[in-house]
XYZ file of C-alpha atoms in Angstrom:
522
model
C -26.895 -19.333 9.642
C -24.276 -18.561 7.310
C -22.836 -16.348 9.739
C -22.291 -19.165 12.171
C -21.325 -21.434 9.086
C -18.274 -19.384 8.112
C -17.382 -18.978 11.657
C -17.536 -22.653 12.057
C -15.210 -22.960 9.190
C -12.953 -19.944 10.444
C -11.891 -22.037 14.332
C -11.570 -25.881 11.747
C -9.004 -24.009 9.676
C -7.597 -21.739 12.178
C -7.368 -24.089 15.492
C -5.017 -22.305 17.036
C -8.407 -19.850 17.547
C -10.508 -20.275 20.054
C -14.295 -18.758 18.865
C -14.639 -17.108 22.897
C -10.746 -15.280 23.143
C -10.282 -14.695 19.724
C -10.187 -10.809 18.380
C -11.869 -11.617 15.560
C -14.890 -13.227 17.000
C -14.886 -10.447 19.553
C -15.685 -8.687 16.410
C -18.402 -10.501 14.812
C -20.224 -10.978 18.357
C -19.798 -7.386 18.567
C -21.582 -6.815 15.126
C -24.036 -8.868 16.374
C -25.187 -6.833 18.997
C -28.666 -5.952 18.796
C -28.275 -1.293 18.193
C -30.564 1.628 17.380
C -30.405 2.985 13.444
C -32.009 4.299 11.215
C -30.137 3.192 7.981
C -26.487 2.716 7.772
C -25.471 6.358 7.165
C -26.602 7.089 10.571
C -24.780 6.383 14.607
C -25.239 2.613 15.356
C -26.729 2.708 19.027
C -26.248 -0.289 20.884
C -28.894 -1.569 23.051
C -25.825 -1.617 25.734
C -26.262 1.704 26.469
C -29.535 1.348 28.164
C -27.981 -1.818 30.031
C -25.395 0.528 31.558
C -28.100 2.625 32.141
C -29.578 0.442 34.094
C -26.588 -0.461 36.371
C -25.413 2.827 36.860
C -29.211 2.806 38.335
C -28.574 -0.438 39.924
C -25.543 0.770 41.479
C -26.788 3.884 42.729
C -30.402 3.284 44.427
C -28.616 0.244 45.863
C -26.566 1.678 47.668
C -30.036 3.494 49.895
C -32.089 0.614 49.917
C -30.429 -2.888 50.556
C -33.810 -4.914 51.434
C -34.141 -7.818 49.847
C -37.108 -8.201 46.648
C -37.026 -5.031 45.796
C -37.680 -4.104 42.360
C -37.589 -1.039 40.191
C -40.639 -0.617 38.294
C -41.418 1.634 35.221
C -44.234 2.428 32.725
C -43.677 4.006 29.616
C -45.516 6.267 27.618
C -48.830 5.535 25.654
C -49.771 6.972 22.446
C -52.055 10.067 22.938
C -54.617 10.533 20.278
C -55.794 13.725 18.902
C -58.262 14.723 21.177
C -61.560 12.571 20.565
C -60.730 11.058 17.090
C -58.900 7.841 16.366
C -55.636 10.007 14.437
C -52.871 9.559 17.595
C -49.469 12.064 17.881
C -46.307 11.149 17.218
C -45.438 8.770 19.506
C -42.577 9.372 21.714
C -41.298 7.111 24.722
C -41.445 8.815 28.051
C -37.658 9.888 28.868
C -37.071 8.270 32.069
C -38.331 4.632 29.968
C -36.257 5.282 27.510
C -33.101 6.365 29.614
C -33.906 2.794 30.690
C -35.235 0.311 28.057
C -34.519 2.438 24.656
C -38.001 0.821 23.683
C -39.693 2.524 20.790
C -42.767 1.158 21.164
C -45.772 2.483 23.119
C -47.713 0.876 26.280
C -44.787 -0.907 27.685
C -43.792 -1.650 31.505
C -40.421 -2.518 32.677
C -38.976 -3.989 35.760
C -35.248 -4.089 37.397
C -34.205 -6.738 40.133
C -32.393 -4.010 42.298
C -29.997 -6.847 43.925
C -29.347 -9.018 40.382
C -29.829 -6.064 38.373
C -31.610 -8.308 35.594
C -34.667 -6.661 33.475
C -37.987 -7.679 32.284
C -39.240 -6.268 29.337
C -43.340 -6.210 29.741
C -45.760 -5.448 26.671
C -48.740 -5.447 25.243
C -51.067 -8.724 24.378
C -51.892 -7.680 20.942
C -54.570 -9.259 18.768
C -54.202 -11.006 15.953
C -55.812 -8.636 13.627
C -52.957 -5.610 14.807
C -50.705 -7.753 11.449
C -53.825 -6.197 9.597
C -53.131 -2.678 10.163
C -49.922 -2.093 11.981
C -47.293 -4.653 10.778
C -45.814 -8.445 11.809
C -46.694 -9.606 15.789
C -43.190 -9.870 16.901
C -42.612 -12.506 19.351
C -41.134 -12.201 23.197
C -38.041 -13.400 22.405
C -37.916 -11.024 19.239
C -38.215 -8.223 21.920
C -35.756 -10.066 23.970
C -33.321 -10.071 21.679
C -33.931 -6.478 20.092
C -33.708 -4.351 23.588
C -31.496 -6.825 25.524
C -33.421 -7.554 28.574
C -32.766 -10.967 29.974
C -36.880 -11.383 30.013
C -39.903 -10.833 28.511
C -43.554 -11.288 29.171
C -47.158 -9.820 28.782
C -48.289 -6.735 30.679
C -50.910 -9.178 31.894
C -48.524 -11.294 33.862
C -46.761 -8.390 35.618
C -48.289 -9.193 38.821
C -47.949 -13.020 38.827
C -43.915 -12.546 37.523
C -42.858 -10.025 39.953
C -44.525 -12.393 42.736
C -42.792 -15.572 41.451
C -39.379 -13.619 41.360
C -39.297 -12.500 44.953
C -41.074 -9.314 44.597
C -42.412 -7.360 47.752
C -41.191 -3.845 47.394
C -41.258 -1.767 44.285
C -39.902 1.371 43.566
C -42.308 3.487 41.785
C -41.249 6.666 39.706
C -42.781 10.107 41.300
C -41.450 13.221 41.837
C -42.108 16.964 40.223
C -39.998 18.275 37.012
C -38.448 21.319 38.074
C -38.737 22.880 34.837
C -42.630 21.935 34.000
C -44.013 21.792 37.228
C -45.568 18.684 36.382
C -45.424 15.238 38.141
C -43.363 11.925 36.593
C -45.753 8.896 35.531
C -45.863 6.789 38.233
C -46.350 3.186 37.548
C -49.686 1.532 38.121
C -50.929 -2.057 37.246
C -53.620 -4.605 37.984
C -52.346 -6.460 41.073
C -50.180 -3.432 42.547
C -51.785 -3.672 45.573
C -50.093 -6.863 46.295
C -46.819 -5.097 46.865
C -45.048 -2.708 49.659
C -44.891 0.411 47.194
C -42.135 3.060 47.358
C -42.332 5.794 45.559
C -39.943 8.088 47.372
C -36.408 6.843 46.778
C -36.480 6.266 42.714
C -37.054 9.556 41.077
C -33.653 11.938 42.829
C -31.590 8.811 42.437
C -32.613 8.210 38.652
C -32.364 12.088 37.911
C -29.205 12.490 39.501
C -27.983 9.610 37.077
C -29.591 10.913 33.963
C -27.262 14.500 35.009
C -24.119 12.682 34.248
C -23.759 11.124 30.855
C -22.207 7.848 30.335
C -19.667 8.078 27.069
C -21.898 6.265 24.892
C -24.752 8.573 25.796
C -22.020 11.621 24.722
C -21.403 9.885 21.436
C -25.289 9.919 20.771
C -25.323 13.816 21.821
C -22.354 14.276 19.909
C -24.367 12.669 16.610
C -27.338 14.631 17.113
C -25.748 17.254 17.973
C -23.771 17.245 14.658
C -26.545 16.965 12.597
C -28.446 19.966 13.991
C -25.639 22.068 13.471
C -25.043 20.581 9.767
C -28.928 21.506 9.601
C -29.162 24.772 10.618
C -25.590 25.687 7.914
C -28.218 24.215 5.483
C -30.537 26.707 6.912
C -28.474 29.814 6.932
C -27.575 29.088 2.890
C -31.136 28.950 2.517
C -32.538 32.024 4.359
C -32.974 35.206 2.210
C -35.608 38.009 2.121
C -38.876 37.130 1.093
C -38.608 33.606 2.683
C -41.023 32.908 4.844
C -39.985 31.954 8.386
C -41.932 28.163 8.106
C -39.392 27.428 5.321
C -36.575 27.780 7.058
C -38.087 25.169 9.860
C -39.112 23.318 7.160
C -35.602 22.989 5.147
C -34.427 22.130 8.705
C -36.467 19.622 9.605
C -35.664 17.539 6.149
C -31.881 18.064 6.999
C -32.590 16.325 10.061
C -34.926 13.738 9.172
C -33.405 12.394 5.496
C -29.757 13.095 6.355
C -29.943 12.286 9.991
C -32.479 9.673 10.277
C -34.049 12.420 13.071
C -37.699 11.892 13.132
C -38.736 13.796 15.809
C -37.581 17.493 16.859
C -36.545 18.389 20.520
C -39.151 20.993 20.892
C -41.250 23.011 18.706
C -38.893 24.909 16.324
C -38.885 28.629 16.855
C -37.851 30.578 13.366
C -37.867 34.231 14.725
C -37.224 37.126 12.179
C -37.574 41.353 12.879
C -39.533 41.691 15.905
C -40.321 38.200 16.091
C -36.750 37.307 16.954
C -37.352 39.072 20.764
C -39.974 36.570 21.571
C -38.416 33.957 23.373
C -40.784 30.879 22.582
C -42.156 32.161 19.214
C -43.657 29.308 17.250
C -46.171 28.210 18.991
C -49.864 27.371 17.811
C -50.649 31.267 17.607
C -47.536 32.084 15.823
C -46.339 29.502 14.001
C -43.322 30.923 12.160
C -46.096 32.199 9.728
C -44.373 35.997 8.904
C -42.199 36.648 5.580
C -38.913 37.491 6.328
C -37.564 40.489 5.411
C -34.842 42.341 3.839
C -31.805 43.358 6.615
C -33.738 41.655 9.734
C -32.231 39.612 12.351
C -33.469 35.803 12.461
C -32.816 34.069 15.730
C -33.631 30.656 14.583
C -33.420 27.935 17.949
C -34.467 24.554 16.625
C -33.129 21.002 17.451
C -33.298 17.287 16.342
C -33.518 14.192 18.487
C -31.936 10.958 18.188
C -32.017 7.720 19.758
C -34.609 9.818 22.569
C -31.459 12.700 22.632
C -32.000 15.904 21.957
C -29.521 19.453 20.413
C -30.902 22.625 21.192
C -28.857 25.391 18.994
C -29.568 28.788 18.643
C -28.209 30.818 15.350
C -28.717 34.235 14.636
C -28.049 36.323 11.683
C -29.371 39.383 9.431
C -32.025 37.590 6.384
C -29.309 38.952 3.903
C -26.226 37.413 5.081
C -24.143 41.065 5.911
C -24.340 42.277 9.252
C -25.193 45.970 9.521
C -23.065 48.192 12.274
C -26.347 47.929 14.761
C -26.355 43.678 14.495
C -23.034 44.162 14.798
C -22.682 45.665 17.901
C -25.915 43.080 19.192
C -24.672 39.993 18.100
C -21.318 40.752 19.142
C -22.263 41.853 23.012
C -23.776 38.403 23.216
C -20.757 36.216 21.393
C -18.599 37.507 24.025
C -20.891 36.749 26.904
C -20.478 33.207 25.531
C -17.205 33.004 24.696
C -16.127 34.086 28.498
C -18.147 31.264 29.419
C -16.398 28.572 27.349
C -13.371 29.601 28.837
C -14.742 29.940 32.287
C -16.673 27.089 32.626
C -15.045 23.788 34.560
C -16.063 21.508 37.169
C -16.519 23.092 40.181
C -17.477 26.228 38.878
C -21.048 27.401 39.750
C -23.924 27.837 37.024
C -25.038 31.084 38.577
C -21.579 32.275 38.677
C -21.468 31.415 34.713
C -24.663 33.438 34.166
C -23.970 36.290 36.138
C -20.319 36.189 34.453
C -22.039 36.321 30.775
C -24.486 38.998 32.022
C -21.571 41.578 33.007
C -19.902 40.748 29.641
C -22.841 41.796 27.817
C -23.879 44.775 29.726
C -19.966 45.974 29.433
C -20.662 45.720 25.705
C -23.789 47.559 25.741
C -21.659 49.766 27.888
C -18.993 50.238 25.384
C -21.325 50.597 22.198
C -23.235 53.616 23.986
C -26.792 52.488 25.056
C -25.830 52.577 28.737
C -23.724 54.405 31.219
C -22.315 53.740 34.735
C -21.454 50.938 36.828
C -21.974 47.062 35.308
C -21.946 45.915 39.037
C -23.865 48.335 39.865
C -26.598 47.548 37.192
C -26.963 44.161 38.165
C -27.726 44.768 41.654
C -30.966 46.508 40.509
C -31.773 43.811 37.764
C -30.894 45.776 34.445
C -29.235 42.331 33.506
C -32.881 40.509 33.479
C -34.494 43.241 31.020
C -31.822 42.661 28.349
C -32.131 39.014 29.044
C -34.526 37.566 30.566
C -34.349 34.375 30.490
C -31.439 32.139 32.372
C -27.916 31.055 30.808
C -28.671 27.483 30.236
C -30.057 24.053 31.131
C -29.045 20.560 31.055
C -29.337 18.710 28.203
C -30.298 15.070 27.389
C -33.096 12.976 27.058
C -34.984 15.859 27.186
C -34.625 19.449 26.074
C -35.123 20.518 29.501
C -33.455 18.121 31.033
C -33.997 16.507 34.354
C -31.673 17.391 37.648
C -31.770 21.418 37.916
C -33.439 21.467 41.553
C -33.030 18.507 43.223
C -32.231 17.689 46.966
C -28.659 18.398 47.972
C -28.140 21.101 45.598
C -28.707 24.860 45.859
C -31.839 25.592 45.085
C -33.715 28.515 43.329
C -32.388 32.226 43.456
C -35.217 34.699 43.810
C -33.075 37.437 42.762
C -33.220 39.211 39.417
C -31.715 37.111 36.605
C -31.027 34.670 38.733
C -34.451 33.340 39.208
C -35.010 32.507 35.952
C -32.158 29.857 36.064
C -33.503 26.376 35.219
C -30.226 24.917 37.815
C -28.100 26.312 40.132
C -25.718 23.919 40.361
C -21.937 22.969 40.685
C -20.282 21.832 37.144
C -19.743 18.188 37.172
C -17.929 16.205 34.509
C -20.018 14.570 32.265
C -23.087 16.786 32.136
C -23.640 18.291 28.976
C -25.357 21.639 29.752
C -26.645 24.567 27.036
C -24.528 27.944 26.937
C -27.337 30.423 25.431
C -26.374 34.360 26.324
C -29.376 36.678 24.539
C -29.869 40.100 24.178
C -33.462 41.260 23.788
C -35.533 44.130 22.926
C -38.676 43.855 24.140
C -40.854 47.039 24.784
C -42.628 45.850 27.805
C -38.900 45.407 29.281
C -37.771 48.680 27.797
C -40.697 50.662 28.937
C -40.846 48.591 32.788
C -36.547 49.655 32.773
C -37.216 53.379 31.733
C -40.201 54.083 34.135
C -37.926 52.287 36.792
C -35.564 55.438 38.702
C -32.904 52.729 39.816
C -32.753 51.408 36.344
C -33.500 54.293 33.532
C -30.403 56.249 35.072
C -28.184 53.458 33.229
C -29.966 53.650 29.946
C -29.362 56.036 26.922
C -32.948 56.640 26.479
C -32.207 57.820 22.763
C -30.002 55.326 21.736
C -31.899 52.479 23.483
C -35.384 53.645 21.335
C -33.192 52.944 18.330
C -33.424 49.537 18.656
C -36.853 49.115 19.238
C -38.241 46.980 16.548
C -34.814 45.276 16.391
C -35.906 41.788 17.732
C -32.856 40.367 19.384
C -30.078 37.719 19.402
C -29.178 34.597 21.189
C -26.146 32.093 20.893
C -26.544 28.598 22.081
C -24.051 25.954 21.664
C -24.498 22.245 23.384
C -21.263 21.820 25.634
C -19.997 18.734 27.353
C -18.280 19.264 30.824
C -15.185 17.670 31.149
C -12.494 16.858 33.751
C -10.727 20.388 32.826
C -13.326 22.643 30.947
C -15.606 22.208 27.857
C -15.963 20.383 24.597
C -18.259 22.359 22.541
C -20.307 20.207 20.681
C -21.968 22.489 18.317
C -20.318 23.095 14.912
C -21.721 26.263 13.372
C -20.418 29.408 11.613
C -20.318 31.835 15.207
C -17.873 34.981 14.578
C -19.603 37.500 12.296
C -16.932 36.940 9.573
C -17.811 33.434 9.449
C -21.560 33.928 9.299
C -21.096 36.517 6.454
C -18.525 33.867 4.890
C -20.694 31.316 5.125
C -23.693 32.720 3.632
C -21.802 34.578 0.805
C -21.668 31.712 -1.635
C -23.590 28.606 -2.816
C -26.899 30.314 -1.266
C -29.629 27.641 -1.661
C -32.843 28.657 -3.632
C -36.154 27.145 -2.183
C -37.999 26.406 -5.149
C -41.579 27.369 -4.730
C -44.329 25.923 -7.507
C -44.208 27.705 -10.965
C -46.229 31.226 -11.466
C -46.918 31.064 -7.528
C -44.705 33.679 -5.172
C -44.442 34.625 -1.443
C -47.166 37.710 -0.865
C-alpha cells in the first residue's frame, strides 16, 4: 500500500508521467515481479524465466501438433520418505516441472493451453491442521501470484478444469533418459480417462528445448556456477594432510549453502585422495569420502551446488600439500592440455566426439612425451589405449540436471560403440546456447593397467616400467562448465587451473579446520 501510495503521489506531482510509459514505473513494476532468492546477497530469479520456458515450449510442440484443445500436462515430484518411516528426503522438484513451473513445493500438477499458451498451477487440498506442523496455508491466488501462472486450482478439480477449458487431448511426459536408463514421470490423475492422451510428442520436443538455454537460464548457471568455483578455492585453502576427505565436502557444502543460498548439491560429492582419486564415482554409500588424506597425494575433488533447480559440476585436482611433485606434474599437466585444446577447439558446428577424441590424442601425446608410452597416438586409439587412461567420456550437458537431458535423442547421431567413444553421454553437433562440461582425466586404475598390458595390440605402446610407477597414483581430472556461443566458449568456471596458480593459490592464507579441543584425526 505504501508502494502504490507514493506512486500515486509520484504521476499528481509529475503529470507529465504517465504510471504505464514511464521508465521509472517500468522500474518499480519490475521490482515487483514475483523472483526466486534466497536472501538478498544471492541472484534474484524471476518467475519469468519459467514463463519463457513455457513459450519456448509453446512455440515449439506447436508447431507438430496444431489440433485444437490440446493441452500440455505435467506432474511434479512428491516427497519420498525414508523407506518405511515418516522422516522424508530432501525434497527436490522433478527437472522437467521445474524447467516449467519453478515450483518448490512437492505434489503439484501443471497444465499449458498449447494454442493460448496460458498455465494452471494445480496443488494440493491441504488440511487445516498442515498450519500445525508445516507453516501458514497459502491461498490460490498467493500461488498465483508467487509462480506467475495466470490460474490456480486444487489437484481435485484437474479433471473438471481441463474439461471446462476445451480440453480433449493432453500431452503426457514419457520417454527414457539416455543417461539413467530410466523412464520420465508421466502424468496420471483421477478423471484421465476422459481425455485423448498423447504421450509421444512432449518429451523430444521439451528435451530438445531444455538443450538450449535461454539467457536468463545462463545467468542462473553463471551464479551457481560462480559459487561452486568460489567453494571449491575455499576448499583447496583448506585441504592439508591429515584432513580427512569428508571435511573437505563438508567445508564445501557450507560455502555453498551460507554464502550461496545453495541448499541442495548437484550430485553426491566425490572427495577422492591417493588411490581414491582413480575411482570415478567415489563417495558413494560404501565409500563415503571416509579416508584421511595424506601427505603428497593427489585429491581429485568433483562436487557441485544447485541453484534455482541448476546445477555446476567442477572437477579440481591437486597434491594434499599444495606443491606439485615432477610425477603430478607431468599427470595433471597431460590432462590441462587435453582441455585447453578443447576450449580453443570447441564452436558450433563442431562435433562432441570430435572434441573427445581431440582431448584424447592430446593426452596420450603427453604421456607420449613424458615416457610411459611409445609409438603412434593414432595408432593407439584405433586399438582403444585412449579408454584405459580414461575411461569415461569428455563431457555432458549441463542444466537442470547434472546429467542433463538431450544426449541421444531422435535426429541426432546416436551412440558410438567404439572404444572411448561409447562411453560418451552425447554425440552431438555444438549448438549455441548449450552449456556442456569439458572434463579430460587421466586414470590409473590396475584393472585397466593389467586388461592394457595382457592386451598384445595395446602393451606394445606402454612402458611397462614406467607405467608400474604410477600405480597407486590415483589420477586427475579437469572439469570446467562452458557455455557455447555463436563463435566458441565462455568458460564459466573460475578456479586456480595452471599448476603455478594452484601452488599460488594454496601457498598463503591456508585455512585451519578447527577440530574439538584434545580430539585429533587417527
Amino acid at each position: 500500500m505504501l508502494l502504490r501510495h507514493f506512486v500515486s503521489n509520484l504521476r499528481n506531482q509529475y503529470r507529465i508521467y504517465d504510471f504505464q510509459t514511464c521508465a521509472f514505473s517500468s522500474i518499480l513494476r519490475k521490482a515487483m515481479e514475483p523472483v526466486f532468492h534466497r536472501g538478498e546477497h544471492t541472484l534474484k530469479v524471476p518467475m519469468e524465466l519459467f514463463a519463457n520456458n513455457r513459450k519456448r515450449l509453446v512455440e515449439r510442440l506447436g508447431k507438430k501438433i496444431t489440433k485444437p484443445g490440446t493441452f500440455i500436462v505435467l506432474q511434479g515430484g512428491t516427497e519420498v520418505p525414508y523407506d518405511d518411516t515418516d522422516v522424508s528426503w530432501p525434497f527436490k522438484q522433478e527437472s522437467f516441472f521445474q524447467w516449467c513451473f519453478g515450483v518448490e513445493e512437492p505434489d503439484c500438477f501443471g497444465a499449458i493451453d498449447l494454442k493460448s499458451g496460458k498455465s494452471i498451477l494445480f496443488l494440493p487440498r491441504l488440511p487445516d491442521d498442515y498450519a500445525i506442523w508445516m507453516g501458514k496455508l497459502h491461498s490460490l491466488q498467493d500461488f498465483q501470484k508467487r509462480y506467475a501462472v495466470n490460474e490456480t486450482f486444487f489437484i481435485d478439480e484437474i479433471a473438471t478444469i481441463l474439461k471446462d477449458k476445451g480440453a480433449s487431448t493432453l500431452c503426457t511426459l514419457s520417454g527414457t533418459n539416455s543417461d539413467s536408463g530410466l523412464p520420465a514421470r508421466e502424468a496420471v490423475f483421477d478423471g484421465i480417462e476422459q481425455f485423448s492422451v498423447n504421450n509421444t510428442a512432449l518429451y523430444p520436443e521439451i528435451c530438445e528445448c531444455r538443450v538450449i538455454k535461454s539467457s536468463q537460464e545462463i545467468e542462473v548457471l553463471r551464479y551457481v556456477t560462480k559459487i561452486s568455483s568460489d567453494a571449491h578455492k575455499k576448499v583447496m585453502k583448506v585441504v592439508r594432510p591429515d584432513l580427512m576427505e569428508y571435511q573437505a565436502e563438508a567445508a564445501f557444502i557450507n560455502h555453498a549453502y551460507s554464502v550461496g543460498g545453495c541448499r541442495h548439491m548437484g550430485y553426491v560429492c566425490i572427495c577422492g585422495s591417493g588411490h581414491n582419486s582413480s575411482v570415478l564415482h567415489y563417495g558413494h554409500a560404501g565409500a563415503p569420502n571416509n579416508k584421511i588424506i595424506h601427505n603428497e597425494e593427489m585429491c581429485l575433488f568433483d562436487m557441485g551446488a544447485i541453484y534455482c533447480g541448476y546445477t555446476a559440476d567442477i572437477t579440481c585436482s591437486f597434491p594434499s600439500n599444495g606443491i606439485f611433485s615432477q610425477d603430478q606434474k607431468l599427470i595433471y599437466e597431460a590432462v590441462l592440455r587435453a582441455r585447453d585444446a578443447v576450449l580453443s577447439a570447441a564452436k558450433p558446428g563442431v562435433f562432441w566426439t570430435d572434441m573427445h577424441l581431440l582431448a584424447n590424442r592430446e593426452m596420450l601425446m603427453a604421456l607420449k612425451n613424458g615416457g610411459l608410452l611409445i609409438g603412434d597416438v593414432d595408432e593407439m586409439i584405433a586399438v582403444g589405449l585412449n579408454e584405459i587412461f580414461q575411461p569415461h567420456g569428455l563431457g555432458h550437458l549441463l542444466g537442470l540436471d547434472v546429467h542433463d537431458v538431450g544426449g541421444y535423442l531422435p535426429g541426432h547421431p546416436q551412440r558410438s560403440t567404439k572404444p572411448g567413444l561409447r562411453k560418451l553421454r552425447t554425440a552431438r553437433q555444438l549448438m549455441a546456447g548449450m552449456v556442456i562440461t569439458v572434463e579430460p582425466g587421466c586414470y590409473f586404475i590396475d584393472t585397466q593397467l593389467d586388461a592394457a598390458l595382457a592386451d598384445s595390440e595395446q602393451s606394445k605402446f606402454l612402458v611397462a616400467e614406467k607405467i608400474n610407477r604410477f600405480r597407486g597414483f590415483g589420477g586427475v581430472r579437469i572439469e570446467d562448465d562452458v557455455l557455447i556461443t555463436e563463435t566458441g566458449v565462455e568458460n564459466l568456471t573460475h578456479v586456480p587451473r595452471t599448476v603455478e596458480e594452484i601452488e599460488k593459490w594454496m601457498s598463503g592464507d591456508r585455512k585451519a579446520i578447527i577440530l574439538p579441543q584434545n580430539e585429533r584425526i587417527a
